[in-house]
Short mmCIF file of C-alpha atoms and ligand atoms in Angstrom, two decimals:
data_model
loop_
_atom_site.label_atom_id
_atom_site.label_comp_id
_atom_site.label_asym_id
_atom_site.label_seq_id
_atom_site.Cartn_x
_atom_site.Cartn_y
_atom_site.Cartn_z
CA UNK A 1 -0.11 0.27 0.46
CA UNK A 2 0.93 3.34 -0.84
CA UNK A 3 2.34 5.08 2.14
CA UNK A 4 1.37 8.44 3.80
CA UNK A 5 4.21 11.09 2.75
CA UNK A 6 4.29 13.98 4.97
CA UNK A 7 4.93 16.84 2.47
CA UNK A 8 5.71 16.26 -1.35
CA UNK A 9 9.64 16.89 -0.73
CA UNK A 10 9.45 13.73 0.80
CA UNK A 11 7.96 12.19 -2.63
CA UNK A 12 10.33 13.91 -4.56
CA UNK A 13 13.26 12.65 -2.63
CA UNK A 14 11.83 9.03 -3.05
CA UNK A 15 11.38 9.23 -6.93
CA UNK A 16 15.08 10.95 -7.39
CA UNK A 17 16.37 8.17 -5.85
CA UNK A 18 14.84 5.77 -8.11
CA UNK A 19 12.29 3.79 -5.58
CA UNK A 20 9.14 5.07 -6.88
CA UNK A 21 7.33 6.31 -9.86
CA UNK A 22 4.82 9.07 -10.22
CA UNK A 23 2.62 5.80 -12.48
CA UNK A 24 3.16 3.64 -9.10
CA UNK A 25 1.86 6.27 -6.73
CA UNK A 26 -1.21 6.65 -8.56
CA UNK A 27 -1.57 2.85 -9.03
CA UNK A 28 -1.23 2.72 -5.09
CA UNK A 29 -3.77 5.64 -4.25
CA UNK A 30 -6.11 3.84 -6.51
CA UNK A 31 -6.00 0.67 -5.27
CA UNK A 32 -6.44 2.65 -1.56
CA UNK A 33 -9.55 4.47 -2.86
CA UNK A 34 -11.47 1.43 -3.79
CA UNK A 35 -10.20 -0.46 -0.53
CA UNK A 36 -11.72 2.64 1.30
CA UNK A 37 -15.22 2.84 -0.51
CA UNK A 38 -17.04 3.05 2.37
CA UNK A 39 -15.80 6.21 3.28
CA UNK A 40 -17.70 7.83 0.52
CA UNK A 41 -14.81 10.55 -0.28
CA UNK A 42 -14.98 10.22 -4.05
CA UNK A 43 -17.97 11.04 -6.40
CA UNK A 44 -15.73 10.07 -9.18
CA UNK A 45 -12.33 8.98 -9.55
CA UNK A 46 -10.14 9.92 -12.82
CA UNK A 47 -8.83 6.64 -13.20
CA UNK A 48 -7.55 6.57 -16.62
CA UNK A 49 -6.94 10.01 -16.94
CA UNK A 50 -4.90 9.81 -13.59
CA UNK A 51 -2.65 7.25 -15.07
CA UNK A 52 -2.03 8.71 -18.67
CA UNK A 53 -1.09 12.02 -17.11
CA UNK A 54 1.34 10.39 -14.30
CA UNK A 55 3.00 8.35 -17.11
CA UNK A 56 3.11 11.81 -18.65
CA UNK A 57 4.87 13.19 -16.01
CA UNK A 58 7.36 10.34 -15.24
CA UNK A 59 8.31 10.81 -18.62
CA UNK A 60 9.10 14.66 -17.94
CA UNK A 61 11.19 13.96 -14.73
CA UNK A 62 13.44 11.83 -16.62
CA UNK A 63 14.06 14.33 -19.22
CA UNK A 64 14.85 16.91 -15.95
CA UNK A 65 11.62 19.24 -17.50
CA UNK A 66 9.20 18.43 -15.02
CA UNK A 67 6.93 21.55 -12.92
CA UNK A 68 7.36 22.61 -9.18
CA UNK A 69 4.22 19.83 -8.44
CA UNK A 70 5.51 16.65 -10.15
CA UNK A 71 4.06 13.61 -7.81
CA UNK A 72 1.63 15.68 -6.53
CA UNK A 73 -1.50 13.62 -6.77
CA UNK A 74 -4.44 15.54 -5.71
CA UNK A 75 -7.99 15.24 -5.43
CA UNK A 76 -10.79 18.55 -6.18
CA UNK A 77 -13.78 19.19 -4.52
CA UNK A 78 -16.70 18.65 -6.92
CA UNK A 79 -17.55 21.85 -7.26
CA UNK A 80 -14.13 22.83 -9.14
CA UNK A 81 -14.34 22.28 -12.76
CA UNK A 82 -11.82 20.27 -15.18
CA UNK A 83 -12.61 20.86 -18.65
CA UNK A 84 -13.99 17.36 -19.93
CA UNK A 85 -14.71 15.77 -16.68
CA UNK A 86 -18.11 16.08 -14.85
CA UNK A 87 -18.71 18.38 -11.99
CA UNK A 88 -22.01 17.96 -10.09
CA UNK A 89 -21.70 19.97 -6.59
CA UNK A 90 -23.03 16.95 -5.08
CA UNK A 91 -26.67 17.87 -6.07
CA UNK A 92 -29.24 15.84 -8.31
CA UNK A 93 -29.32 18.96 -10.42
CA UNK A 94 -26.13 18.78 -12.16
CA UNK A 95 -26.83 15.49 -12.87
CA UNK A 96 -25.16 14.58 -16.91
CA UNK A 97 -23.27 17.89 -16.66
CA UNK A 98 -19.14 18.17 -18.12
CA UNK A 99 -17.26 20.76 -17.80
CA UNK A 100 -16.65 22.80 -20.76
CA UNK A 101 -13.47 24.45 -19.36
CA UNK A 102 -11.38 23.87 -16.43
CA UNK A 103 -10.79 26.58 -13.80
CA UNK A 104 -8.12 28.25 -13.40
CA UNK A 105 -6.68 26.58 -10.04
CA UNK A 106 -7.11 23.34 -12.13
CA UNK A 107 -4.95 24.50 -15.16
CA UNK A 108 -2.11 26.18 -13.13
CA UNK A 109 -2.08 22.94 -11.14
CA UNK A 110 -1.67 20.66 -14.45
CA UNK A 111 0.53 23.50 -15.44
CA UNK A 112 3.19 22.74 -12.70
CA UNK A 113 2.70 18.78 -13.46
CA UNK A 114 0.09 18.05 -10.51
CA UNK A 115 -1.95 14.69 -11.04
CA UNK A 116 -5.82 15.05 -10.24
CA UNK A 117 -7.01 11.67 -9.44
CA UNK A 118 -10.87 12.46 -9.17
CA UNK A 119 -13.64 14.74 -7.75
CA UNK A 120 -14.39 14.85 -4.13
CA UNK A 121 -17.87 14.38 -2.44
CA UNK A 122 -19.10 17.66 -0.62
CA UNK A 123 -22.24 19.17 0.97
CA UNK A 124 -24.92 20.03 -1.74
CA UNK A 125 -23.84 23.20 -3.49
CA UNK A 126 -21.36 23.66 -0.39
CA UNK A 127 -24.16 24.34 1.58
CA UNK A 128 -23.60 22.73 5.05
CA UNK A 129 -20.64 22.04 7.60
CA UNK A 130 -20.91 18.20 7.88
CA UNK A 131 -20.97 16.98 4.21
CA UNK A 132 -24.86 15.71 5.19
CA UNK A 133 -26.09 17.40 2.52
CA UNK A 134 -24.80 16.08 -0.54
CA UNK A 135 -27.19 14.05 -2.57
CA UNK A 136 -24.62 11.38 -2.37
CA UNK A 137 -24.84 10.49 1.25
CA UNK A 138 -22.08 11.97 3.97
CA UNK A 139 -18.58 10.98 4.20
CA UNK A 140 -17.13 9.28 6.97
CA UNK A 141 -14.47 10.46 9.33
CA UNK A 142 -11.68 7.94 8.74
CA UNK A 143 -10.64 7.83 12.33
CA UNK A 144 -14.25 6.73 13.80
CA UNK A 145 -16.48 5.61 10.61
CA UNK A 146 -19.45 6.70 12.39
CA UNK A 147 -18.85 10.59 12.86
CA UNK A 148 -18.64 13.15 10.06
CA UNK A 149 -16.02 14.36 7.94
CA UNK A 150 -16.81 18.05 8.57
CA UNK A 151 -18.14 20.33 5.45
CA UNK A 152 -18.33 21.04 3.16
CA UNK A 153 -15.33 20.25 1.66
CA UNK A 154 -15.51 16.51 3.64
CA UNK A 155 -14.47 14.24 0.84
CA UNK A 156 -11.43 16.12 -0.17
CA UNK A 157 -10.54 16.07 3.88
CA UNK A 158 -11.32 12.70 4.27
CA UNK A 159 -9.16 11.59 1.08
CA UNK A 160 -6.49 13.08 2.23
CA UNK A 161 -7.01 12.15 5.88
CA UNK A 162 -7.20 8.24 4.76
CA UNK A 163 -3.87 8.67 2.41
CA UNK A 164 -6.04 7.99 -0.38
CA UNK A 165 -4.80 11.06 -2.47
CA UNK A 166 -1.47 13.13 -1.33
CA UNK A 167 -3.52 16.77 -0.88
CA UNK A 168 -6.85 18.37 -1.98
CA UNK A 169 -8.33 21.30 -3.05
CA UNK A 170 -11.42 22.62 -1.36
CA UNK A 171 -13.35 25.79 -1.18
CA UNK A 172 -14.07 28.04 1.77
CA UNK A 173 -17.24 30.50 1.99
CA UNK A 174 -17.29 29.81 5.51
CA UNK A 175 -14.92 27.55 6.82
CA UNK A 176 -15.08 25.04 4.27
CA UNK A 177 -11.64 24.20 3.88
CA UNK A 178 -11.24 24.57 7.64
CA UNK A 179 -13.67 22.77 9.53
CA UNK A 180 -13.07 19.64 7.83
CA UNK A 181 -9.21 19.74 8.05
CA UNK A 182 -9.57 19.92 11.50
CA UNK A 183 -12.15 17.16 12.19
CA UNK A 184 -9.99 15.15 9.98
CA UNK A 185 -6.45 16.21 11.85
CA UNK A 186 -5.16 18.60 8.93
CA UNK A 187 -3.91 22.09 7.85
CA UNK A 188 -6.68 23.74 5.44
CA UNK A 189 -5.50 27.24 4.15
CA UNK A 190 -8.20 29.77 3.54
CA UNK A 191 -6.08 32.31 1.78
CA UNK A 192 -6.89 36.12 1.87
CA UNK A 193 -10.20 36.81 -0.60
CA UNK A 194 -8.95 37.86 -3.78
CA UNK A 195 -5.77 36.02 -3.83
CA UNK A 196 -6.59 32.90 -6.20
CA UNK A 197 -9.22 33.03 -8.67
CA UNK A 198 -12.89 31.90 -8.47
CA UNK A 199 -13.08 31.03 -12.33
CA UNK A 200 -14.41 27.94 -12.88
CA UNK A 201 -15.99 27.32 -9.26
CA UNK A 202 -19.23 26.52 -9.31
CA UNK A 203 -20.65 29.68 -7.34
CA UNK A 204 -22.26 29.66 -3.75
CA UNK A 205 -21.88 33.10 -2.08
CA UNK A 206 -19.73 34.82 -4.68
CA UNK A 207 -18.68 37.90 -2.42
CA UNK A 208 -16.81 34.90 0.06
CA UNK A 209 -15.35 32.18 -1.94
CA UNK A 210 -12.21 31.08 -1.85
CA UNK A 211 -10.43 27.89 -3.14
CA UNK A 212 -7.95 26.73 -0.53
CA UNK A 213 -5.89 23.47 0.21
CA UNK A 214 -6.34 20.72 2.31
CA UNK A 215 -2.68 19.04 3.11
CA UNK A 216 -0.37 17.44 5.77
CA UNK A 217 2.20 19.88 5.71
CA UNK A 218 2.15 23.87 5.99
CA UNK A 219 4.95 23.53 3.17
CA UNK A 220 2.86 21.57 0.64
CA UNK A 221 0.22 24.83 1.64
CA UNK A 222 2.67 27.17 0.51
CA UNK A 223 3.57 25.44 -2.65
CA UNK A 224 0.23 25.06 -3.64
CA UNK A 225 -0.74 28.88 -2.68
CA UNK A 226 2.43 30.34 -4.63
CA UNK A 227 0.56 27.57 -7.79
CA UNK A 228 -2.59 28.92 -7.76
CA UNK A 229 -2.91 32.35 -6.28
CA UNK A 230 -1.88 35.45 -8.64
CA UNK A 231 -3.81 37.73 -11.07
CA UNK A 232 -6.33 36.07 -13.81
CA UNK A 233 -8.11 37.91 -16.72
CA UNK A 234 -11.00 35.88 -15.92
CA UNK A 235 -11.21 36.87 -12.24
CA UNK A 236 -11.85 40.62 -11.68
CA UNK A 237 -11.86 40.55 -8.21
CA UNK A 238 -8.28 39.33 -8.00
CA UNK A 239 -5.58 41.99 -6.21
CA UNK A 240 -3.31 42.76 -9.06
CA UNK A 241 -0.25 41.69 -6.12
CA UNK A 242 2.80 39.75 -6.99
CA UNK A 243 2.96 36.18 -5.64
CA UNK A 244 6.22 35.42 -3.45
CA UNK A 245 7.44 32.30 -3.52
CA UNK A 246 6.09 31.30 -0.32
CA UNK A 247 7.27 27.78 0.05
CA UNK A 248 11.15 28.85 -0.32
CA UNK A 249 10.81 31.73 2.34
CA UNK A 250 9.36 29.60 4.99
CA UNK A 251 11.31 31.17 8.12
CA UNK A 252 11.21 30.85 11.86
CA UNK A 253 8.99 33.94 12.91
CA UNK A 254 9.85 36.52 15.27
CA UNK A 255 8.09 36.91 18.66
CA UNK A 256 4.80 37.59 17.95
CA UNK A 257 1.39 39.05 19.40
CA UNK A 258 -1.04 37.33 19.51
CA UNK A 259 -5.26 37.64 20.48
CA UNK A 260 -7.45 35.06 21.59
CA UNK A 261 -11.22 35.26 21.85
CA UNK A 262 -12.56 35.44 25.66
CA UNK A 263 -15.55 34.20 24.68
CA UNK A 264 -14.06 31.08 23.42
CA UNK A 265 -13.06 30.11 26.36
CA UNK A 266 -16.40 31.53 28.42
CA UNK A 267 -18.97 30.42 26.36
CA UNK A 268 -21.33 27.18 27.11
CA UNK A 269 -21.50 26.03 23.58
CA UNK A 270 -18.15 25.35 23.22
CA UNK A 271 -16.79 21.94 24.27
CA UNK A 272 -14.50 21.81 27.65
CA UNK A 273 -11.80 19.52 25.69
CA UNK A 274 -11.52 22.10 23.50
CA UNK A 275 -11.18 24.94 25.68
CA UNK A 276 -8.67 23.10 27.41
CA UNK A 277 -6.36 22.53 24.41
CA UNK A 278 -6.84 26.24 23.66
CA UNK A 279 -5.29 27.05 27.22
CA UNK A 280 -2.53 24.60 26.38
CA UNK A 281 -1.72 26.10 22.94
CA UNK A 282 -1.89 29.61 25.29
CA UNK A 283 0.61 28.79 27.88
CA UNK A 284 2.82 27.29 24.97
CA UNK A 285 3.02 30.17 23.26
CA UNK A 286 3.38 32.67 26.34
CA UNK A 287 6.60 30.31 27.39
CA UNK A 288 8.21 30.48 24.10
CA UNK A 289 8.21 34.17 23.98
CA UNK A 290 5.16 35.21 22.55
CA UNK A 291 2.43 37.60 23.53
CA UNK A 292 -0.95 35.82 23.97
CA UNK A 293 -4.01 38.20 25.32
CA UNK A 294 -7.55 37.83 25.68
CA UNK A 295 -9.70 39.90 23.60
CA UNK A 296 -13.24 40.83 23.80
CA UNK A 297 -15.06 40.87 20.49
CA UNK A 298 -18.41 42.58 20.40
CA UNK A 299 -19.83 41.53 17.51
CA UNK A 300 -19.42 37.70 18.27
CA UNK A 301 -23.06 37.36 18.59
CA UNK A 302 -23.39 38.96 14.55
CA UNK A 303 -20.96 36.95 13.27
CA UNK A 304 -23.15 34.03 12.19
CA UNK A 305 -26.32 35.79 11.46
CA UNK A 306 -24.63 38.09 9.37
CA UNK A 307 -22.66 35.49 7.22
CA UNK A 308 -26.19 33.53 6.54
CA UNK A 309 -28.09 36.31 5.44
CA UNK A 310 -25.31 37.61 3.02
CA UNK A 311 -24.50 33.91 1.97
CA UNK A 312 -28.17 33.04 1.25
CA UNK A 313 -28.79 36.30 -0.44
CA UNK A 314 -25.81 35.56 -2.76
CA UNK A 315 -26.90 32.26 -3.20
CA UNK A 316 -30.21 32.86 -4.17
CA UNK A 317 -29.11 34.54 -7.05
CA UNK A 318 -26.16 32.39 -8.43
CA UNK A 319 -28.43 29.31 -8.32
CA UNK A 320 -31.17 30.83 -10.13
CA UNK A 321 -29.09 29.52 -13.47
CA UNK A 322 -30.36 25.96 -12.68
CA UNK A 323 -33.80 26.30 -14.44
CA UNK A 324 -33.77 22.45 -16.00
CA UNK A 325 -32.90 24.36 -19.64
CA UNK A 326 -29.59 25.48 -19.71
CA UNK A 327 -27.82 22.33 -18.07
CA UNK A 328 -28.05 19.41 -15.63
CA UNK A 329 -31.22 17.87 -14.51
CA UNK A 330 -34.43 18.37 -16.15
CA UNK A 331 -37.52 16.99 -14.50
CA UNK A 332 -39.21 14.49 -16.83
CA UNK A 333 -42.17 16.10 -16.02
CA UNK A 334 -42.43 19.26 -17.47
CA UNK A 335 -45.00 20.19 -19.99
CA UNK A 336 -44.41 23.78 -20.52
CA UNK A 337 -41.67 26.51 -19.35
CA UNK A 338 -42.60 27.19 -16.36
CA UNK A 339 -43.39 23.35 -15.28
CA UNK A 340 -39.90 23.13 -16.34
CA UNK A 341 -38.37 25.50 -14.08
CA UNK A 342 -40.52 24.25 -11.30
CA UNK A 343 -40.32 20.90 -11.34
CA UNK A 344 -36.74 20.70 -11.91
CA UNK A 345 -36.02 22.95 -9.27
CA UNK A 346 -38.19 21.14 -7.17
CA UNK A 347 -37.21 17.72 -7.71
CA UNK A 348 -33.02 19.21 -8.89
CA UNK A 349 -32.60 20.62 -5.30
CA UNK A 350 -31.83 19.18 -2.05
CA UNK A 351 -33.99 20.17 1.40
CA UNK A 352 -31.23 22.62 2.53
CA UNK A 353 -30.64 23.84 -0.92
CA UNK A 354 -34.38 25.04 -1.12
CA UNK A 355 -34.32 26.32 2.68
CA UNK A 356 -31.47 28.96 1.72
CA UNK A 357 -32.52 29.93 -1.34
CA UNK A 358 -35.98 30.82 -0.19
CA UNK A 359 -34.45 32.81 2.69
CA UNK A 360 -32.34 34.10 0.22
CA UNK A 361 -35.00 35.05 -1.55
CA UNK A 362 -36.94 36.69 1.44
CA UNK A 363 -34.01 38.73 2.76
CA UNK A 364 -33.73 40.46 -0.53
CA UNK A 365 -37.41 41.16 -1.53
CA UNK A 366 -38.45 44.43 -2.01
CA UNK A 367 -40.37 44.78 1.60
CA UNK A 368 -37.53 43.40 3.89
CA UNK A 369 -34.13 44.34 1.65
CA UNK A 370 -33.39 47.18 4.21
CA UNK A 371 -34.33 44.95 7.45
CA UNK A 372 -31.93 41.98 6.50
CA UNK A 373 -29.77 42.46 3.36
CA UNK A 374 -28.73 45.84 3.64
CA UNK A 375 -28.35 45.98 7.30
CA UNK A 376 -26.17 42.88 7.14
CA UNK A 377 -23.84 44.32 4.78
CA UNK A 378 -23.61 47.08 7.78
CA UNK A 379 -22.51 44.87 10.18
CA UNK A 380 -20.41 43.37 7.44
CA UNK A 381 -18.58 46.26 7.52
CA UNK A 382 -18.66 46.73 11.31
CA UNK A 383 -16.44 43.53 11.54
CA UNK A 384 -14.47 44.31 9.22
CA UNK A 385 -13.37 47.45 10.92
CA UNK A 386 -13.24 45.86 14.39
CA UNK A 387 -10.83 43.05 12.81
CA UNK A 388 -8.41 45.15 11.59
CA UNK A 389 -8.20 46.99 14.22
CA UNK A 390 -7.63 44.51 16.00
CA UNK A 391 -5.08 42.45 13.77
CA UNK A 392 -3.54 46.52 13.58
CA UNK A 393 -2.25 45.36 17.24
CA UNK A 394 -2.24 41.98 17.17
CA UNK A 395 -0.28 39.62 14.61
CA UNK A 396 -2.80 36.99 14.39
CA UNK A 397 -6.13 35.80 16.20
CA UNK A 398 -6.29 32.58 17.57
CA UNK A 399 -9.33 30.51 18.27
CA UNK A 400 -10.59 27.61 17.88
CA UNK A 401 -11.65 25.88 14.18
CA UNK A 402 -14.91 24.57 15.62
CA UNK A 403 -16.35 24.54 19.19
CA UNK A 404 -16.51 20.71 19.16
CA UNK A 405 -14.52 17.96 17.50
CA UNK A 406 -15.96 15.55 14.98
CA UNK A 407 -19.63 14.88 15.70
CA UNK A 408 -21.61 11.51 15.03
CA UNK A 409 -23.72 11.15 11.96
CA UNK A 410 -27.26 12.16 12.17
CA UNK A 411 -26.95 14.35 15.14
CA UNK A 412 -27.84 17.99 13.86
CA UNK A 413 -28.96 16.99 10.62
CA UNK A 414 -32.49 17.75 11.98
CA UNK A 415 -31.62 21.63 13.60
CA UNK A 416 -30.51 23.80 11.15
CA UNK A 417 -29.51 26.57 13.63
CA UNK A 418 -27.09 24.38 15.38
CA UNK A 419 -25.48 23.83 12.65
CA UNK A 420 -25.38 27.32 11.67
CA UNK A 421 -23.65 28.26 15.19
CA UNK A 422 -20.98 26.06 14.64
CA UNK A 423 -19.66 28.25 12.15
CA UNK A 424 -19.08 30.95 14.64
CA UNK A 425 -15.37 30.50 14.85
CA UNK A 426 -14.45 30.41 10.94
CA UNK A 427 -17.01 32.95 9.41
CA UNK A 428 -15.02 36.08 10.88
CA UNK A 429 -11.97 35.55 8.82
CA UNK A 430 -15.19 34.91 5.30
CA UNK A 431 -16.90 38.19 6.47
CA UNK A 432 -13.55 40.39 6.15
CA UNK A 433 -11.51 38.45 3.43
CA UNK A 434 -8.71 37.47 6.40
CA UNK A 435 -6.46 35.01 5.52
CA UNK A 436 -6.72 31.81 7.91
CA UNK A 437 -5.34 28.34 8.59
CA UNK A 438 -6.76 25.61 10.32
CA UNK A 439 -3.72 23.63 12.00
CA UNK A 440 -3.93 20.03 13.43
CA UNK A 441 -3.23 20.68 17.59
CA UNK A 442 -3.61 17.25 19.12
CA UNK A 443 -6.72 15.20 19.92
CA UNK A 444 -9.20 14.78 22.49
CA UNK A 445 -9.69 11.81 25.37
CA UNK A 446 -11.31 9.83 22.05
CA UNK A 447 -8.83 10.06 20.43
CA UNK A 448 -10.77 12.76 17.73
CA UNK A 449 -8.37 14.96 15.95
CA UNK A 450 -8.55 19.25 17.26
CA UNK A 451 -7.72 21.92 15.45
CA UNK A 452 -6.57 25.44 16.27
CA UNK A 453 -7.32 28.37 13.56
CA UNK A 454 -4.76 31.53 13.33
CA UNK A 455 -6.16 34.39 11.31
CA UNK A 456 -3.82 37.15 9.73
CA UNK A 457 -3.88 40.63 7.88
CA UNK A 458 -5.07 40.56 4.00
CA UNK A 459 -2.36 39.39 2.20
CA UNK A 460 -0.02 38.23 4.70
CA UNK A 461 -0.31 34.92 4.02
CA UNK A 462 3.89 34.09 4.50
CA UNK A 463 4.05 35.16 7.85
CA UNK A 464 0.99 32.71 8.25
CA UNK A 465 2.99 30.07 7.10
CA UNK A 466 5.89 30.68 8.58
CA UNK A 467 4.31 30.98 12.14
CA UNK A 468 2.49 27.51 11.35
CA UNK A 469 4.55 25.92 10.43
CA UNK A 470 6.65 26.52 13.94
CA UNK A 471 3.39 26.20 15.47
CA UNK A 472 3.07 22.43 13.95
CA UNK A 473 6.31 22.19 16.25
CA UNK A 474 5.60 23.79 19.13
N1 LIG B 501 -20.96 25.98 6.73
C1 LIG B 501 -21.04 26.92 6.25
C2 LIG B 501 -22.20 27.51 4.94
O1 LIG B 501 -22.88 26.14 5.14
C3 LIG B 501 -19.75 27.49 5.52
C4 LIG B 501 -19.22 26.78 4.34
C5 LIG B 501 -18.76 26.81 3.12
O2 LIG B 501 -17.97 27.07 3.19
N2 LIG B 501 -18.84 26.19 2.33
O3 LIG B 501 -22.77 28.11 4.76
#
């Protein structure tokens, strides 16, 4: 069986010594994927494609012309388009849809000789935090198969956790890369909004959506970021800022000033072992000479409502394109245009997606726009200003990634508000656009992974990565 390598550097060393080939690696992963089919991590495995691609990379390595990612076998979340391949966003409504172009991120990965091994299960249209809204069923956590993977990029996280590929891409709108990474004991990076192109990503909430990576090491996160980041003529929200060679510049950090949210230790909604773990790390950091201080964040209770009002509003607009006419599922019972719309959408979307389209339409409706949507935009601005002010004084904000570790499958499905509240610590970076990373920080008494999150200033991913590497060695 193929082993789980800590970083691409290890793989490259073994390739150099002639111990493995990329084709051999892909064959190993393919075997492991079928042996672990019960985890439900993949919606489709690109078996033949991946093998052909691996052979090409092997021959480029021999000729000495291989790119930076030669040896990287990567899985993509099923909302990231790859030309000539199906993409479903784990929804019935995209049944039969094949991408006619590739997303910029996929093009950039392939240009550097990564091999894409398959598309991963996720919450339907990335709406969820446990991968239970997927049309294809939940993904199981590899540590405990009765528990969720986290979401919405749950398949991507479990694919890496179970060693079914080396790294994976997810998308993070309100925590969907960071939270599953923390449930699976991995590194999950959400870069600054505007750092990585969204071209070819199936849109959920466009002012929040960002592509991120799920990896075992900070080095791999740095490498993937430098390959994927930077201006793209197809996404006008990208910042025209040069992309540093993140992976070559990881160095030990100087003493830092770190803030943590007081409420993450006082709130009854946070699991006691999650709190104890945070305290343990605060003490470790202090012992290492960093300044770590509690802060009060007066908008904490407004984070989740503001996020959900805005994300649902944007979703209701983005998802209006699924009409049973342009592409994807069309109800066989359609008789005319209106019944095509109604039936295709009623039958094609799952319950959670419908709930969000309805709520999003409501908050944008003429009578309620000012009361909800416009107000939430103002709250978003206040949250951004306050967060920026904190990050003027401190280098990082440290918070648990999630209030509790991976929970039982089926536990919260019945009460959506409980699920929404569990995004409390991830949506701050999403509302403000700040970069954030979830880092593995040990296990609880049941052996379930715990994650801690660091948030920093816009476009300071290098500092974030430097500190993360050091943090993992604490
Ligand atoms: N749990 C959040 C939501 O359902 C975040 C999802 C995401 O980041 N895609 O909106």
